[in-house]
Coordinates of C-alpha atoms and ligand atoms in Angstrom, one line a residue:
M1 CA -0.1 0.1 -0.3
F2 CA 1.5 3.1 -0.7
C3 CA 1.4 6.1 1.5
L4 CA 0.8 9.5 0.4
T5 CA 1.5 11.4 3.6
P6 CA 4.8 13.8 3.2
L7 CA 7.1 12.9 5.2
F8 CA 8.8 16.3 6.1
A9 CA 6.4 18.1 7.9
Q10 CA 5.2 20.9 6.4
T11 CA 6.0 24.4 6.5
V12 CA 4.7 27.9 5.5
A13 CA 5.6 31.4 4.5
Q14 CA 5.6 34.3 6.9
Q15 CA 7.0 37.3 7.5
I16 CA 7.5 38.6 11.6
K17 CA 8.3 41.1 13.2
I18 CA 11.3 41.1 15.5
P19 CA 12.5 44.8 17.2
I20 CA 15.5 46.5 15.7
Y21 CA 17.9 48.4 18.9
K22 CA 19.6 51.5 18.2
V23 CA 23.0 50.9 20.9
N24 CA 25.7 54.4 19.6
N25 CA 23.2 54.9 17.0
N26 CA 23.3 52.2 14.9
H27 CA 20.8 49.6 14.6
Y28 CA 21.1 46.0 15.4
I29 CA 18.8 43.1 15.8
S30 CA 19.3 40.8 18.7
A31 CA 20.4 37.2 17.2
Y32 CA 18.6 34.8 19.1
E33 CA 15.2 36.4 18.5
Y34 CA 16.4 36.2 14.8
A35 CA 17.4 32.2 15.3
R36 CA 13.6 32.0 17.0
A37 CA 11.3 33.1 14.5
N38 CA 13.1 31.1 11.7
Q39 CA 12.7 28.7 13.9
A40 CA 16.8 28.0 13.7
D41 CA 19.0 25.5 16.1
I42 CA 21.3 27.5 18.3
Y43 CA 24.9 26.2 19.8
F44 CA 26.3 28.6 22.0
N45 CA 30.1 28.4 22.2
E46 CA 30.9 29.9 26.0
N47 CA 34.6 29.7 25.8
K48 CA 34.8 31.5 22.1
K49 CA 31.1 33.6 22.8
K50 CA 30.6 32.4 19.4
L51 CA 26.9 31.8 18.5
S52 CA 25.9 28.8 15.4
I53 CA 22.2 29.4 14.2
K54 CA 21.3 27.2 11.4
S55 CA 17.9 27.2 10.3
T56 CA 15.7 25.4 9.1
Q57 CA 16.5 26.2 5.3
S58 CA 20.2 25.0 6.7
K59 CA 21.0 28.6 5.8
N60 CA 24.3 27.9 9.2
I61 CA 25.7 31.4 10.1
V62 CA 28.0 31.9 12.5
I63 CA 28.7 34.9 14.7
S64 CA 31.5 35.9 17.5
Q65 CA 31.3 38.4 20.3
N66 CA 33.0 41.8 19.1
S67 CA 34.0 40.6 15.4
S68 CA 33.3 42.3 12.4
F69 CA 33.2 39.0 10.5
I70 CA 30.2 36.7 9.9
I71 CA 30.1 33.2 8.2
V72 CA 27.5 31.7 6.6
N73 CA 27.4 28.9 4.6
E74 CA 31.2 28.2 5.8
K75 CA 32.7 31.9 3.8
I76 CA 33.1 34.3 5.8
Y77 CA 31.6 38.0 4.7
H78 CA 33.1 41.3 5.9
L79 CA 30.1 43.5 7.9
F80 CA 31.9 47.0 8.9
L81 CA 29.9 47.3 11.8
P82 CA 31.1 44.1 15.1
I83 CA 28.7 42.0 16.7
L84 CA 28.1 43.1 20.3
Y85 CA 27.5 40.5 23.1
Q86 CA 24.8 42.2 25.4
N87 CA 23.6 41.0 28.2
N88 CA 23.7 37.6 26.8
D89 CA 23.0 38.3 23.4
F90 CA 24.6 39.0 20.4
L91 CA 23.2 42.3 18.7
I92 CA 24.2 41.5 14.8
P93 CA 24.0 45.2 13.3
I94 CA 21.4 44.8 10.9
N95 CA 22.0 47.0 7.6
A96 CA 25.0 45.0 7.1
F97 CA 24.0 41.4 7.8
L98 CA 20.3 42.7 5.3
N99 CA 22.4 43.5 2.9
T100 CA 25.2 40.3 3.1
M101 CA 22.3 37.7 3.2
K102 CA 20.6 39.1 -0.2
N103 CA 23.7 38.8 -1.8
I104 CA 24.4 35.3 -0.5
S105 CA 20.8 33.8 -0.9
G106 CA 18.1 37.2 -2.5
P107 CA 16.5 38.9 0.4
I108 CA 15.6 38.3 4.2
G109 CA 12.7 40.5 4.6
F110 CA 12.8 44.2 5.9
I111 CA 12.6 47.0 7.7
D112 CA 9.7 48.6 8.5
T113 CA 9.3 53.0 7.8
S114 CA 9.9 53.4 11.7
N115 CA 13.2 51.9 11.6
K116 CA 11.7 50.0 14.8
H117 CA 11.6 46.8 13.5
F118 CA 12.7 44.8 11.2
I119 CA 10.5 42.4 8.8
I120 CA 11.7 38.8 8.5
Y121 CA 10.8 36.3 5.3
T122 CA 10.3 33.3 6.9
Q123 CA 9.7 29.0 6.1
R124 CA 8.6 28.1 9.5
T125 CA 6.9 24.5 10.1
I126 CA 3.6 24.5 10.8
N127 CA 2.2 23.0 14.2
I128 CA -1.2 24.4 14.1
D129 CA -3.2 23.3 10.7
D130 CA -7.0 23.6 10.6
V131 CA -10.0 24.6 12.9
A132 CA -13.8 23.0 12.5
I133 CA -16.5 24.6 14.1
K134 CA -19.1 21.7 15.8
N135 CA -22.3 22.9 16.9
K136 CA -23.7 22.1 20.1
T137 CA -27.8 22.3 21.5
N138 CA -25.6 24.4 24.2
G139 CA -23.1 26.2 22.5
M140 CA -20.2 25.4 20.0
I141 CA -16.7 23.6 20.2
I142 CA -14.0 25.5 18.3
H143 CA -12.2 22.3 17.3
I144 CA -8.6 23.2 15.9
D145 CA -6.0 20.5 15.2
T146 CA -2.7 20.6 15.9
R147 CA 0.0 18.7 15.1
Q148 CA 1.2 19.0 18.7
K149 CA 0.6 19.0 22.4
F150 CA -0.1 22.1 23.8
N151 CA -0.6 22.0 27.0
D152 CA -3.8 24.2 28.6
N153 CA -2.6 26.4 30.9
I154 CA -0.6 28.6 28.4
I155 CA -3.5 28.7 26.5
S156 CA -5.8 31.8 27.1
G157 CA -8.7 33.8 25.4
A158 CA -10.3 36.6 25.8
I159 CA -13.3 38.0 24.8
S160 CA -13.9 41.3 23.1
Q161 CA -16.4 42.7 21.1
G162 CA -17.5 40.2 19.7
W163 CA -14.5 38.5 18.8
L164 CA -12.5 35.4 20.9
S165 CA -8.7 35.3 21.0
I166 CA -6.8 32.8 21.1
T167 CA -3.4 32.7 21.7
I168 CA -0.9 29.3 21.7
P169 CA 2.5 30.3 22.8
G170 CA 5.1 28.2 20.2
G171 CA 1.8 28.3 17.9
I172 CA 2.8 28.6 14.9
I173 CA -0.3 28.8 12.3
D174 CA -1.4 27.9 8.9
S175 CA -2.8 31.2 8.3
A176 CA -4.2 31.2 5.6
K177 CA -5.8 27.4 5.8
I178 CA -7.3 28.6 8.8
V179 CA -8.9 32.1 7.3
N180 CA -10.6 30.5 5.0
A181 CA -11.7 27.8 6.9
K182 CA -15.3 26.6 6.8
K183 CA -17.7 29.5 8.9
K184 CA -20.3 28.4 10.5
Y185 CA -23.6 29.9 12.3
P186 CA -22.2 31.7 14.4
V187 CA -19.1 32.1 13.8
K188 CA -18.3 35.3 11.2
R189 CA -14.6 35.6 10.5
I190 CA -12.0 34.0 12.1
R191 CA -8.4 36.3 12.3
C192 CA -5.3 35.2 12.9
I193 CA -1.8 36.8 14.0
Q194 CA 1.5 35.5 14.4
N195 CA 3.9 36.4 16.6
I196 CA 7.3 35.4 17.1
E197 CA 6.8 33.5 20.7
S198 CA 3.0 32.4 20.2
A199 CA 0.2 32.3 17.4
Q200 CA -3.0 34.3 18.1
I201 CA -7.0 33.0 16.5
S202 CA -9.7 35.5 16.9
F203 CA -13.2 34.5 16.1
L204 CA -16.0 36.8 15.2
I205 CA -18.7 35.0 17.4
N206 CA -22.7 36.4 16.4
E207 CA -24.3 35.3 19.8
D208 CA -23.5 36.7 23.3
I209 CA -21.2 33.7 24.9
D210 CA -21.5 32.4 28.5
E211 CA -18.3 31.3 28.9
F212 CA -15.7 29.2 27.2
Q213 CA -13.2 26.5 28.0
I214 CA -9.9 25.9 26.9
N215 CA -8.8 22.0 26.8
S216 CA -6.7 20.6 24.5
S217 CA -4.6 17.1 23.8
D218 CA -2.2 15.6 21.7
D219 CA -3.6 16.8 18.1
Y220 CA -5.9 19.1 19.2
I221 CA -7.6 22.6 21.3
N222 CA -11.1 22.0 21.8
I223 CA -12.6 25.4 23.0
N224 CA -15.7 25.0 24.5
I225 CA -18.4 27.9 24.2
R226 CA -21.2 27.9 26.0
M227 CA -23.7 30.0 24.9
N228 CA -27.6 31.4 24.4
T229 CA -28.7 30.0 27.6
E230 CA -31.8 31.0 28.1
E231 CA -32.5 29.6 24.5
N232 CA -31.3 26.3 25.3
I233 CA -33.8 26.7 28.5
A234 CA -36.7 26.6 25.5
I235 CA -35.4 23.7 23.7
I236 CA -35.3 22.1 26.9
K237 CA -38.3 22.9 28.3
E238 CA -39.8 21.8 24.6
R239 CA -38.4 18.6 25.1
G240 CA -39.1 18.2 28.5
E241 CA -42.7 18.3 27.6
K242 CA -42.4 14.9 25.6
W243 CA -41.4 13.3 28.6
L244 CA -44.1 11.7 30.7
L245 CA -43.0 10.9 34.0
D246 CA -43.7 7.4 33.9
T247 CA -40.1 5.3 35.0
I248 CA -38.3 5.6 38.2
V249 CA -34.8 4.3 38.9
I250 CA -34.6 3.2 41.6
D251 CA -30.9 3.3 43.0
A252 CA -30.2 0.7 45.4
G253 CA -26.5 1.7 47.2
H254 CA -23.8 -1.2 47.0
G255 CA -25.0 -5.2 46.8
G256 CA -22.5 -8.3 45.9
K257 CA -18.6 -8.1 47.0
D258 CA -19.1 -4.1 47.9
P259 CA -21.3 -4.1 51.1
G260 CA -21.3 -0.8 51.7
A261 CA -20.8 0.8 55.0
V262 CA -20.5 -2.2 57.6
G263 CA -21.5 -0.3 61.1
I264 CA -22.5 -1.6 64.4
G265 CA -23.6 -5.3 64.4
G266 CA -22.2 -6.6 61.2
I267 CA -25.2 -4.4 59.8
K268 CA -24.5 -3.5 56.4
E269 CA -25.3 -1.0 54.3
K270 CA -25.8 -2.9 50.9
T271 CA -28.7 -4.7 52.8
I272 CA -30.7 -1.5 53.9
T273 CA -30.6 0.0 50.9
L274 CA -31.8 -3.0 49.0
D275 CA -34.6 -3.2 51.3
V276 CA -35.9 0.4 51.5
A277 CA -35.6 0.6 47.4
R278 CA -37.6 -3.0 47.5
K279 CA -40.0 -0.7 49.4
L280 CA -40.6 2.1 47.7
G281 CA -40.4 1.2 44.3
A282 CA -43.6 -1.7 45.7
L283 CA -45.3 1.7 46.7
L284 CA -45.1 3.5 43.6
E285 CA -46.0 0.8 40.9
Q286 CA -49.1 0.3 43.2
N287 CA -50.2 3.8 43.6
L288 CA -48.2 5.8 41.0
G289 CA -49.1 3.6 38.0
V290 CA -44.9 4.7 36.8
T291 CA -42.7 1.6 35.7
V292 CA -39.7 1.1 38.0
I293 CA -36.0 0.2 37.2
Y294 CA -34.2 -1.5 39.9
T295 CA -30.8 -0.7 39.1
R296 CA -30.2 -3.8 41.2
D297 CA -32.8 -5.9 43.0
D298 CA -30.9 -8.7 44.7
D299 CA -27.9 -9.2 46.4
T300 CA -24.9 -8.0 43.7
F301 CA -22.2 -5.9 42.5
V302 CA -23.8 -3.6 40.2
P303 CA -20.4 -1.2 38.7
L304 CA -21.1 2.6 39.0
Y305 CA -21.1 3.5 35.0
K306 CA -23.5 0.1 35.0
R307 CA -26.1 2.5 37.3
T308 CA -26.2 5.5 35.1
R309 CA -26.7 3.6 31.9
I310 CA -29.4 1.3 33.2
A311 CA -31.1 4.7 33.9
N312 CA -30.5 6.9 30.9
E313 CA -30.8 3.3 28.6
S314 CA -34.2 2.6 30.7
N315 CA -35.1 6.7 29.4
G316 CA -35.7 6.3 33.1
K317 CA -37.3 10.1 34.1
L318 CA -36.4 10.7 37.9
F319 CA -32.6 8.6 39.3
I320 CA -33.5 7.8 43.2
S321 CA -29.8 7.0 44.5
L322 CA -30.2 4.8 48.0
H323 CA -27.1 4.9 50.7
A324 CA -26.3 5.2 54.4
N325 CA -24.0 6.6 56.5
S326 CA -20.9 5.6 58.1
A327 CA -19.1 8.5 60.9
K328 CA -15.2 6.8 61.8
K329 CA -14.7 9.4 64.2
S330 CA -18.1 10.0 65.9
H331 CA -19.9 7.7 66.9
K332 CA -23.1 10.4 67.2
A333 CA -23.6 11.4 63.3
S334 CA -27.0 11.1 63.4
G335 CA -29.3 11.4 60.9
F336 CA -31.2 11.5 57.0
E337 CA -30.1 14.0 54.7
T338 CA -30.2 14.5 50.4
Y339 CA -27.8 15.1 48.4
L340 CA -28.0 16.6 44.7
L341 CA -24.5 16.4 42.1
R342 CA -23.8 19.9 41.5
P343 CA -20.9 20.2 39.5
G344 CA -18.5 22.6 40.4
K345 CA -19.0 21.7 43.6
W346 CA -16.7 18.5 43.9
D347 CA -15.0 19.6 47.3
D348 CA -18.0 19.7 49.5
A349 CA -18.3 17.0 52.0
I350 CA -15.3 15.5 50.7
E351 CA -15.2 12.6 52.8
I352 CA -18.7 11.1 51.8
V353 CA -17.5 11.5 48.3
K354 CA -14.0 9.3 49.1
R355 CA -16.2 6.6 50.8
E356 CA -18.9 6.6 48.4
N357 CA -17.1 6.8 45.1
A358 CA -14.1 3.8 46.8
V359 CA -16.4 0.9 45.3
I360 CA -15.2 2.5 41.9
Q361 CA -12.0 0.4 42.9
L362 CA -13.4 -3.3 43.3
E363 CA -14.4 -2.5 39.8
A364 CA -12.4 -4.2 36.7
D365 CA -12.7 -1.2 34.3
Q366 CA -11.5 1.8 36.4
H367 CA -10.8 3.6 33.5
R368 CA -13.7 4.6 32.7
Y369 CA -14.3 7.0 35.0
K370 CA -11.7 8.8 33.2
D371 CA -13.3 9.1 30.6
F372 CA -15.2 12.0 32.0
T373 CA -13.4 14.6 29.7
D374 CA -13.9 18.0 30.9
E375 CA -15.7 18.9 27.5
E376 CA -17.9 16.4 28.1
H377 CA -18.1 17.1 31.2
I378 CA -18.9 21.2 30.8
M379 CA -21.9 19.8 27.7
G380 CA -22.8 17.6 30.8
S381 CA -23.0 20.2 33.1
I382 CA -25.1 22.5 31.0
V383 CA -28.1 20.0 31.0
Q384 CA -27.5 18.8 34.9
N385 CA -27.9 22.3 35.2
Q386 CA -31.7 22.4 34.1
I387 CA -31.7 18.9 35.7
I388 CA -30.6 20.8 39.2
K389 CA -33.9 22.8 39.1
E390 CA -36.0 19.8 39.3
S391 CA -33.8 17.8 41.6
E392 CA -33.2 20.4 43.8
F393 CA -36.8 20.2 44.4
L394 CA -36.8 16.7 45.0
A395 CA -34.1 16.5 47.6
S396 CA -36.1 19.2 49.3
Q397 CA -39.4 17.3 49.3
V398 CA -37.6 14.3 50.7
Q399 CA -36.0 15.8 53.1
I400 CA -39.5 17.4 54.6
Q401 CA -41.6 13.9 54.4
L402 CA -38.9 12.4 56.0
D403 CA -38.8 14.4 58.5
R404 CA -42.2 14.4 59.5
V405 CA -42.3 11.1 60.3
L406 CA -39.2 9.8 61.3
N407 CA -37.3 10.5 64.9
I408 CA -33.4 11.3 63.9
K409 CA -32.2 14.6 62.9
N410 CA -32.9 16.4 60.3
R411 CA -29.5 17.0 59.0
G412 CA -30.7 18.7 55.4
V413 CA -29.6 19.0 51.4
K414 CA -26.5 19.0 50.9
Q415 CA -24.4 19.1 47.2
A416 CA -21.3 17.0 46.4
G417 CA -20.5 15.3 43.3
F418 CA -21.4 11.8 43.0
H419 CA -20.3 9.0 40.3
V420 CA -23.2 7.1 40.8
L421 CA -25.0 10.6 40.0
V422 CA -22.7 11.6 37.6
G423 CA -24.4 11.8 33.7
A424 CA -27.9 10.0 35.5
E425 CA -29.6 12.3 32.0
M426 CA -32.5 13.3 34.4
P427 CA -33.5 14.8 37.7
N428 CA -31.4 12.4 40.2
I429 CA -30.6 12.6 43.9
L430 CA -28.9 10.2 46.6
I431 CA -29.7 10.1 50.3
E432 CA -28.4 8.9 53.0
L433 CA -31.0 7.0 54.9
G434 CA -28.7 7.1 58.4
F435 CA -25.9 6.3 59.8
V436 CA -24.8 2.9 60.5
S437 CA -22.1 4.1 62.6
N438 CA -25.2 5.5 65.5
K439 CA -26.2 3.5 67.6
K440 CA -29.7 4.8 67.9
D441 CA -29.9 4.7 64.0
V442 CA -29.0 1.0 63.7
R443 CA -31.6 0.1 65.7
L444 CA -34.4 2.1 64.0
L445 CA -32.7 1.5 60.7
S446 CA -32.3 -2.7 61.6
K447 CA -36.5 -2.1 62.3
A448 CA -38.3 -3.6 58.5
Q449 CA -41.2 -1.2 59.8
Y450 CA -38.8 2.2 59.9
R451 CA -37.5 0.6 56.8
Q452 CA -41.3 0.8 55.8
K453 CA -41.7 4.4 57.0
M454 CA -38.5 5.8 55.3
A455 CA -40.0 4.4 52.1
A456 CA -42.9 6.1 52.4
A457 CA -42.2 9.4 53.2
I458 CA -40.1 9.1 49.9
F459 CA -42.7 8.0 48.1
R460 CA -44.6 11.2 49.1
A461 CA -42.1 12.9 47.9
I462 CA -42.0 11.7 45.0
K463 CA -45.6 12.1 44.3
T464 CA -45.8 16.1 45.5
Y465 CA -42.6 16.5 42.7
K466 CA -44.6 14.2 40.1
E467 CA -47.7 16.4 40.5
Q468 CA -45.7 19.4 40.8
Y469 CA -43.8 18.6 37.2
E470 CA -47.0 17.6 35.9
K471 CA -48.7 21.0 36.7
S472 CA -46.1 22.6 35.6
V473 CA -45.4 20.8 31.9
I474 CA -49.3 21.6 31.6
E475 CA -49.1 25.4 32.6
D476 CA -45.9 26.4 30.5
Ligands
ZN1 ZN1 -22.9 4.2 50.5

């Protein structure tokens, strides 16, 4: 099979500005800046104060401190003014250098009219190739093809007068290709500026940008842009109207080889969660006429990613994850609480998150959770922001209903980043039913009647949520 891909790096003709320095009324350029502009390799001989500049056009220039002679491709030329060595840099007399190089290989550039810059003609190796615009329902992704990894920490972006400008240190752009890249609404124009140290690509965007985020990989830079929030809310709402609250997913935490928290008297979290899940499911099926999907309905181990997949694939409209708490340090800790997944609040309730997420270590496919890239997370977070309002309402209802019937502490609604809730495309909450490390909680959690009480309270919360949800769909 033939391979037509060129083996050599693609170069582009560019004009690059470098500053001219004035010393004793003579004009000079920095040898290092000249070398960088030409992407040349430099070899510095410190003992001899000699510098070799070897550019991609295989022009080899050697200069020495205080010498007015330069060597170009092993031939000696006279510049009449000496090369200066200042602040660890060599200064080359620009006029003589320009004339000498012109005689050797044709013009290498020109001095601008202000006498402040030397504009170099150069061939540079492109490392930024192309741009593609991908529309998303809630914004867009500007995908920049690169030939190397640019660390996203050093890439910067700024918005000014409708232009989003991305500055990429070390970037060398194929300006012609990028400026003429296929534009899609809302990108109206693309501009490029090539500097010695960086490349700047600017996009004229015909919509208000809410926020953007840059992330890079080995061969691309992605700019995730979120915009048009109001319109998106309308789209999501419209989609929501077609949804009936007909399927509820109940997720009994842990199971099988993962017992969850093990508490006083050997009480296991997985046993409590499964029993409450079954009781809640039965109430929902009998009284609300909805389909109940269990992520597990027996004592088996189900990885976290599978739990949300089950929820998404079954078209679940609500996701209820049941857990029980444990506090190693304080046996006094007691009560029930409901969690929301709130993007950007991952630091909250760190300890409980660590414990609940620790189950991932029991799973064979741990790498799956690394697949939540920033891009997916930001795009996912927008849907989550719509979902979160409904989740908040449900969570508050759960706390209200549990508080009415239970005699243990109401710890309120909290926010944290649970893996089990990441990726659930529906309102979702995680309920911690009580502490298996607390005597009183354990005594209650061990009773079937008490577990029935909890299930009934959660059921009433869901019923209120369903009524509210359907009412708002009709009213809007
Ligand atoms: Zn748990």
